[in-house]
Amino acid sequence: MRGLDFLFYMGDVFAPVSFALLLFGTVFGLILGATPGLSPTMTVALMIPFTFRLEPQQGLILLGAAYTSTVAGGAVSAILLKIPGAPANIATTLDGHAMAKNGEGARALQLSFLASAVGGVFGVMLLIFLTPVLAGWALAFGPSELFWLAILGVTVIGTLDSSSVVKGLLSGCIGLWLATIGFDDIMGAQRFIFHDAVAGGINVIPALIGLFAIPQVIAMFARGRTDPGAEVIAVRRHPIGSALRELLGRKAPLAIGTAIGSVIGLIPGVGGQIAGLVAYDQSKKFSRESSKFGTGHPEGIIAAESANNAMVGPSLVPLLTLSIPGSPTAAVLLGGLLIHGIFPGPQLFTNYPQVVWPFINSMLVGQVLMCMFGLLIAGLAAKVAKVPHGVMAAVVLGLAVFGSYSVQHSMGDVYVMATLGIGMYFLERFGFSAAPLVLGLILGPIAEANFIQGSMIANATVGVWNYFFTGWMNWVLIAIVAGSVGYSAWMEVRSRRYTSKEEMLA
C-alpha cells in the first residue's frame, strides 16, 4: 500500500451519485446527531438497508458520512439542552451548556464544529498514512492493558463535573455495578435481575437518555408555568471569523484533544466517549485557567469535540486491516462491508482499492462538509433554546421515549430509562454526577471481560499478579490511574483550603 494511492481515487468521491450520497449522509447525520438518543451506531445501522442496491463504494460513502457527521452533530443538543446527542458528546455538555446559558450558544456551537473538523481531518490523515504501523501497535493491547485502560477511564472521569472526588468515583462505581446487571457472559448466571426489563442487561442508549434527559425534563416541569421570556437561554449572534481566530489562538486544547482522540480511537472497543472525556480532563490539568472549566470555558469544548472526531479515522484502522472493529459503529460498518462481499484484512487495500480508498477519501471530504453544514445549523439550532420550558420538556420527553424504545423495540428499555432518570435527578441534588456513572456503565463490560479473560490466561501461565502488574504498558496505565486520582484529590483539598482562607479574610 503506497502512501499516496488515495490521491488516485480522490476523483471517485466527486462522481455525481457518490457526492450526492456524501451530501445526504452528512446532512442526515447532523440532524440525527442533534437528536438526543440517536447515536452514531444507531444512525449507521438505520442506513445500512439503504445501501443494499448501491455499489459497495457508494454504500460505504453514505455510511461513513453519516458516522462522521453524527458524532459532530451531537454537540448541538449537548450545548443547547445539556443532553448529549451521543456518548461521545458527554464532555461537551460540561462547558457547552454553561456557555449557552451565558448567551454564547452560537459561539460554543461554532467552536465545536470547527474543532471537530480539525480533529476529524487529522484522524483521517492518520488512517491514510499510518494504517499498517498503527494497526501493529494496537495489537500490543492485551486483556491486562485493556482492563487497566477501562479502570483509567472510570477514575479519570470520576474526578470531572463533580464537587467531590469521592462522589465522582462513587458515581463511577454505581455505573460499574449497573454494568453487571444481566447474565454473566462466562458462567451464564443471573445477576441482579429483579425485573424482566433488565434480563438482558442495561442498554447504554436508554441509560444515556435517562441519566441526562430525564433530570432536565423533571427540572423544567418543576418550574411550572413561569414566564418563558424570563428564563429562556439568550443566544446572541456570533461571527464565524471570530470563532475561527479563537480556535487558532487556543492551540493547546486543540492539540491535546486531537492527539488523545487519535490514540484512543485506535484502541479497539474504547470509543469516542472516553476520548472526549480524557481529552477534557487532560486539557483541564494543563490549562492555566483550569478553574474556569465547567463554568463555560471554550477550551473544554475545543478539547472534547476535537477528540471525539479525531478518533473516527483511527477507529477504522483495526477494522480495515485486521477485521477488528475499533468502536461499536465500526462493528456496524463491518456488517456493511460483509453485506457487499468485502472481507477486511491485510489484503483489503490490494484486492479492493477501488472501494476502500474512495470510502476513506469521502470521510476526509466529509469533515469539511460537516463543518460547513454544521456552522449553518449552529445559527438555526439556536432557536431551539427559545421554546418555552413546558413545550421543550414535552418534546424532550417524547424524544427520550422514542429513542429508548427504538433501540430494541422494547418498553422495558423505556422503563429502564425512566427509572435511571428519576434516580439521577435525586442523586444530582446530593452532588453526584451523571458523566462518571454513564462511563462506568459503558466501561464495565470492557473491564470485566478483559479481567476474566486475563485471569484465565494468567492462571495458565505466570499468575494473576504478574500478568496484571508487570510489563511497562501496565505500569504506565497504573501510574496514570494513581496520578489522576491523587492529583484531583490534591486539587480539591487545595481549593477547599483556598476557599476557607477567603471566608476567614471576609
XYZ file of C-alpha atoms in Angstrom, residues 6-333:
328
model
C -5.566 7.835 -2.033
C -4.959 10.745 -4.446
C -5.517 8.463 -7.439
C -9.045 7.654 -6.211
C -9.974 11.142 -4.976
C -11.977 11.871 -8.110
C -14.348 8.969 -7.390
C -15.722 10.882 -4.389
C -16.916 13.687 -6.648
C -18.792 11.436 -9.073
C -22.418 12.717 -9.166
C -24.044 9.802 -7.331
C -21.233 9.407 -4.785
C -21.111 13.120 -3.969
C -24.895 13.294 -3.654
C -24.796 10.402 -1.188
C -21.994 12.148 0.700
C -24.088 15.313 1.000
C -27.180 13.391 2.053
C -25.303 11.333 4.634
C -23.693 14.459 6.092
C -26.941 16.412 6.479
C -28.880 13.358 7.661
C -26.188 12.553 10.219
C -26.119 16.105 11.569
C -29.885 16.092 12.059
C -29.941 12.702 13.764
C -26.824 13.546 15.771
C -28.580 16.597 17.193
C -31.496 14.396 18.268
C -30.950 13.026 21.813
C -30.601 9.264 21.905
C -29.865 8.661 18.236
C -26.214 7.597 18.452
C -23.758 7.222 15.541
C -24.074 3.452 15.858
C -27.862 3.631 15.561
C -27.657 6.098 12.675
C -25.294 3.903 10.662
C -27.379 0.829 11.450
C -30.523 2.599 10.248
C -28.843 3.496 6.954
C -27.416 0.065 6.098
C -30.657 -1.130 4.429
C -30.417 1.844 2.045
C -27.056 0.562 0.768
C -28.311 -2.816 -0.461
C -28.950 -1.585 -4.029
C -25.913 0.701 -4.148
C -22.427 -0.082 -5.374
C -20.105 -1.081 -2.495
C -18.104 2.156 -2.571
C -21.290 4.255 -2.741
C -22.829 2.419 0.186
C -19.711 2.898 2.312
C -19.550 6.591 1.397
C -23.100 7.021 2.699
C -22.339 5.156 5.929
C -19.029 6.961 6.512
C -20.622 10.396 6.030
C -23.395 9.565 8.483
C -20.865 8.281 11.039
C -18.683 11.393 10.839
C -21.455 13.979 10.977
C -23.499 12.252 13.693
C -20.580 12.431 16.126
C -20.233 16.171 15.491
C -23.998 16.820 15.392
C -24.417 15.508 18.922
C -22.825 18.736 20.153
C -25.976 20.702 19.226
C -28.216 19.121 21.859
C -25.287 18.827 24.290
C -24.729 22.576 24.187
C -28.297 23.852 23.930
C -30.114 21.274 26.072
C -27.354 19.672 28.177
C -28.358 16.347 26.622
C -25.536 14.672 24.671
C -26.675 13.567 21.241
C -24.311 10.604 21.650
C -21.981 9.252 24.359
C -19.079 10.937 22.552
C -20.562 14.358 23.414
C -20.769 13.859 27.189
C -17.765 16.099 27.907
C -19.139 18.815 25.629
C -22.076 19.393 27.987
C -19.776 20.425 30.842
C -18.810 23.795 29.352
C -21.025 23.978 26.278
C -24.314 24.285 28.148
C -22.812 26.793 30.554
C -21.781 28.966 27.577
C -25.298 28.681 26.132
C -26.802 29.794 29.443
C -24.445 32.785 29.344
C -25.831 33.768 25.936
C -22.925 32.305 23.947
C -24.653 29.304 22.386
C -23.764 30.266 18.804
C -20.112 30.777 19.747
C -19.998 27.401 21.511
C -21.538 25.630 18.501
C -19.142 27.311 16.081
C -16.134 26.310 18.181
C -17.420 22.740 18.446
C -17.818 22.268 14.678
C -14.508 23.941 13.836
C -12.665 21.833 16.420
C -14.453 18.713 15.149
C -13.268 19.430 11.607
C -9.641 19.911 12.668
C -9.595 16.755 14.774
C -11.502 14.773 12.149
C -9.170 15.715 9.288
C -6.126 14.818 11.383
C -7.663 11.465 12.338
C -8.455 10.552 8.731
C -4.934 11.556 7.634
C -3.598 9.123 10.240
C -5.877 6.465 8.778
C -4.436 7.150 5.332
C -0.712 7.295 6.123
C -0.157 5.257 9.269
C -2.607 2.368 8.948
C -0.075 -0.523 8.945
C 2.038 0.941 11.751
C -0.894 1.876 13.967
C -2.588 -1.470 13.414
C 0.502 -3.288 14.647
C 0.692 -1.054 17.710
C -2.979 -1.690 18.515
C -2.300 -5.414 18.694
C 0.021 -4.784 21.654
C -3.002 -4.106 23.884
C -3.859 -7.393 25.533
C -6.529 -8.141 28.162
C -4.483 -6.696 31.036
C -3.839 -3.398 29.261
C -7.468 -3.069 28.174
C -8.577 -3.768 31.764
C -6.379 -1.009 33.167
C -7.446 1.334 30.397
C -11.089 0.819 31.399
C -10.221 1.484 35.061
C -8.325 4.587 33.964
C -11.429 5.838 32.178
C -13.587 5.462 35.281
C -11.064 7.077 37.645
C -10.331 9.963 35.300
C -13.991 10.683 34.652
C -14.855 10.267 38.314
C -12.964 13.483 39.015
C -14.859 15.533 36.421
C -18.052 17.560 36.754
C -18.359 16.834 40.442
C -17.927 18.883 43.588
C -16.166 15.951 45.247
C -13.650 13.402 44.011
C -15.187 10.799 46.313
C -18.692 11.410 44.961
C -17.370 11.317 41.416
C -15.670 7.961 41.991
C -18.779 6.635 43.742
C -20.812 7.629 40.687
C -18.394 5.633 38.541
C -18.752 2.654 40.872
C -22.542 2.840 40.597
C -22.135 2.700 36.839
C -19.845 -0.329 37.137
C -22.475 -2.069 39.268
C -25.206 -1.287 36.740
C -22.998 -2.881 34.084
C -23.094 -6.211 35.973
C -26.890 -6.470 35.749
C -27.958 -9.258 33.416
C -26.311 -12.588 32.656
C -22.678 -13.401 33.338
C -21.048 -13.874 29.926
C -18.740 -16.622 31.200
C -20.887 -18.681 33.590
C -24.326 -17.672 32.274
C -25.550 -16.950 35.815
C -28.204 -14.333 36.573
C -27.013 -11.189 38.346
C -29.315 -8.596 39.921
C -32.204 -9.425 37.549
C -35.069 -8.093 39.633
C -37.312 -7.328 36.629
C -37.753 -8.759 33.144
C -36.812 -5.363 31.670
C -33.183 -5.867 32.742
C -32.909 -9.574 31.933
C -30.564 -8.793 29.046
C -28.663 -6.124 30.933
C -28.967 -2.342 30.744
C -28.623 -0.978 27.223
C -26.356 2.058 27.022
C -28.645 4.208 24.857
C -31.721 4.156 27.181
C -29.380 4.651 30.122
C -27.717 7.629 28.455
C -31.074 9.205 27.617
C -32.460 8.613 31.089
C -29.443 9.833 33.041
C -29.048 13.043 31.053
C -32.513 13.848 29.697
C -34.954 12.924 32.458
C -33.369 15.080 35.201
C -33.577 18.033 32.804
C -37.208 17.224 31.981
C -38.149 16.980 35.659
C -36.372 20.274 36.376
C -38.213 22.004 33.517
C -41.581 20.642 34.623
C -40.820 21.622 38.228
C -40.579 25.282 37.219
C -44.285 25.280 36.418
C -45.985 27.955 34.337
C -43.470 30.733 34.561
C -42.813 33.477 32.058
C -40.695 31.753 29.370
C -39.203 35.052 28.272
C -37.599 35.487 31.675
C -35.908 32.082 31.721
C -35.100 31.279 28.124
C -31.421 30.875 27.234
C -30.294 34.030 25.463
C -28.374 33.214 22.276
C -26.616 36.085 20.551
C -25.250 36.087 17.004
C -21.528 35.476 16.759
C -19.249 35.970 13.725
C -17.684 32.787 12.387
C -14.373 34.552 11.696
C -14.067 35.432 15.376
C -14.669 31.796 16.351
C -12.013 30.643 13.891
C -9.467 33.099 15.295
C -10.289 31.976 18.821
C -9.817 28.328 17.858
C -6.403 29.048 16.331
C -5.493 31.061 19.423
C -6.168 28.100 21.721
C -3.716 25.613 20.253
C -3.080 23.633 23.461
C -6.580 22.143 23.975
C -6.893 21.598 20.209
C -3.596 19.701 20.108
C -4.353 17.723 23.269
C -7.816 16.748 22.075
C -6.628 15.759 18.601
C -3.711 13.703 19.922
C -5.707 11.902 22.615
C -8.616 11.225 20.263
C -6.287 9.785 17.641
C -4.589 7.440 20.115
C -7.745 6.292 21.907
C -9.613 5.841 18.637
C -7.040 3.276 17.603
C -7.647 1.017 20.596
C -10.407 -1.493 19.783
C -13.608 -1.235 21.781
C -12.915 2.025 23.599
C -14.912 4.696 21.737
C -15.393 8.437 21.433
C -16.926 8.945 24.874
C -13.607 8.058 26.500
C -11.647 10.169 24.016
C -13.711 13.284 24.713
C -13.699 12.924 28.475
C -9.999 12.072 28.793
C -9.091 14.968 26.488
C -11.250 17.290 28.583
C -9.581 16.086 31.775
C -6.043 16.469 30.428
C -6.753 19.892 28.941
C -8.063 20.981 32.319
C -4.926 19.723 34.070
C -2.565 21.506 31.662
C -4.556 24.723 31.345
C -3.569 27.888 33.136
C -7.294 28.565 33.529
C -8.300 25.190 34.952
C -10.616 26.825 37.492
C -12.816 28.091 34.637
C -13.542 24.599 33.311
C -17.160 23.676 33.918
C -18.269 27.305 34.046
C -18.413 27.915 30.295
C -14.769 27.773 29.189
C -14.205 27.427 25.412
C -11.158 25.191 25.908
C -13.377 22.432 27.319
C -15.472 22.364 24.145
C -12.446 22.513 21.849
C -10.697 19.620 23.615
C -13.781 17.402 23.766
C -15.009 17.923 20.202
C -11.589 17.707 18.551
C -11.010 14.428 20.405
C -14.302 12.711 19.628
C -13.901 13.414 15.904
C -10.187 12.650 15.814
C -10.998 9.111 16.966
C -13.270 8.403 13.970
C -10.455 7.749 11.471
C -8.139 5.717 13.733
C -11.093 3.619 14.966
C -11.285 2.180 11.449
C -7.610 1.144 11.359
C -8.053 -2.221 13.125
C -11.297 -2.789 11.182
C -9.839 -2.297 7.711
C -6.531 -4.064 8.323
C -7.311 -6.708 10.962
C -11.111 -7.173 10.813
C -11.263 -5.942 14.423
C -13.838 -3.150 14.915
C -12.299 -0.275 16.842
C -15.696 1.012 18.025
C -19.360 -0.070 18.118
C -20.006 1.973 14.981
C -17.050 0.343 13.255
C -18.660 -3.014 14.054
C -21.784 -1.883 12.177
C -19.587 -0.735 9.293
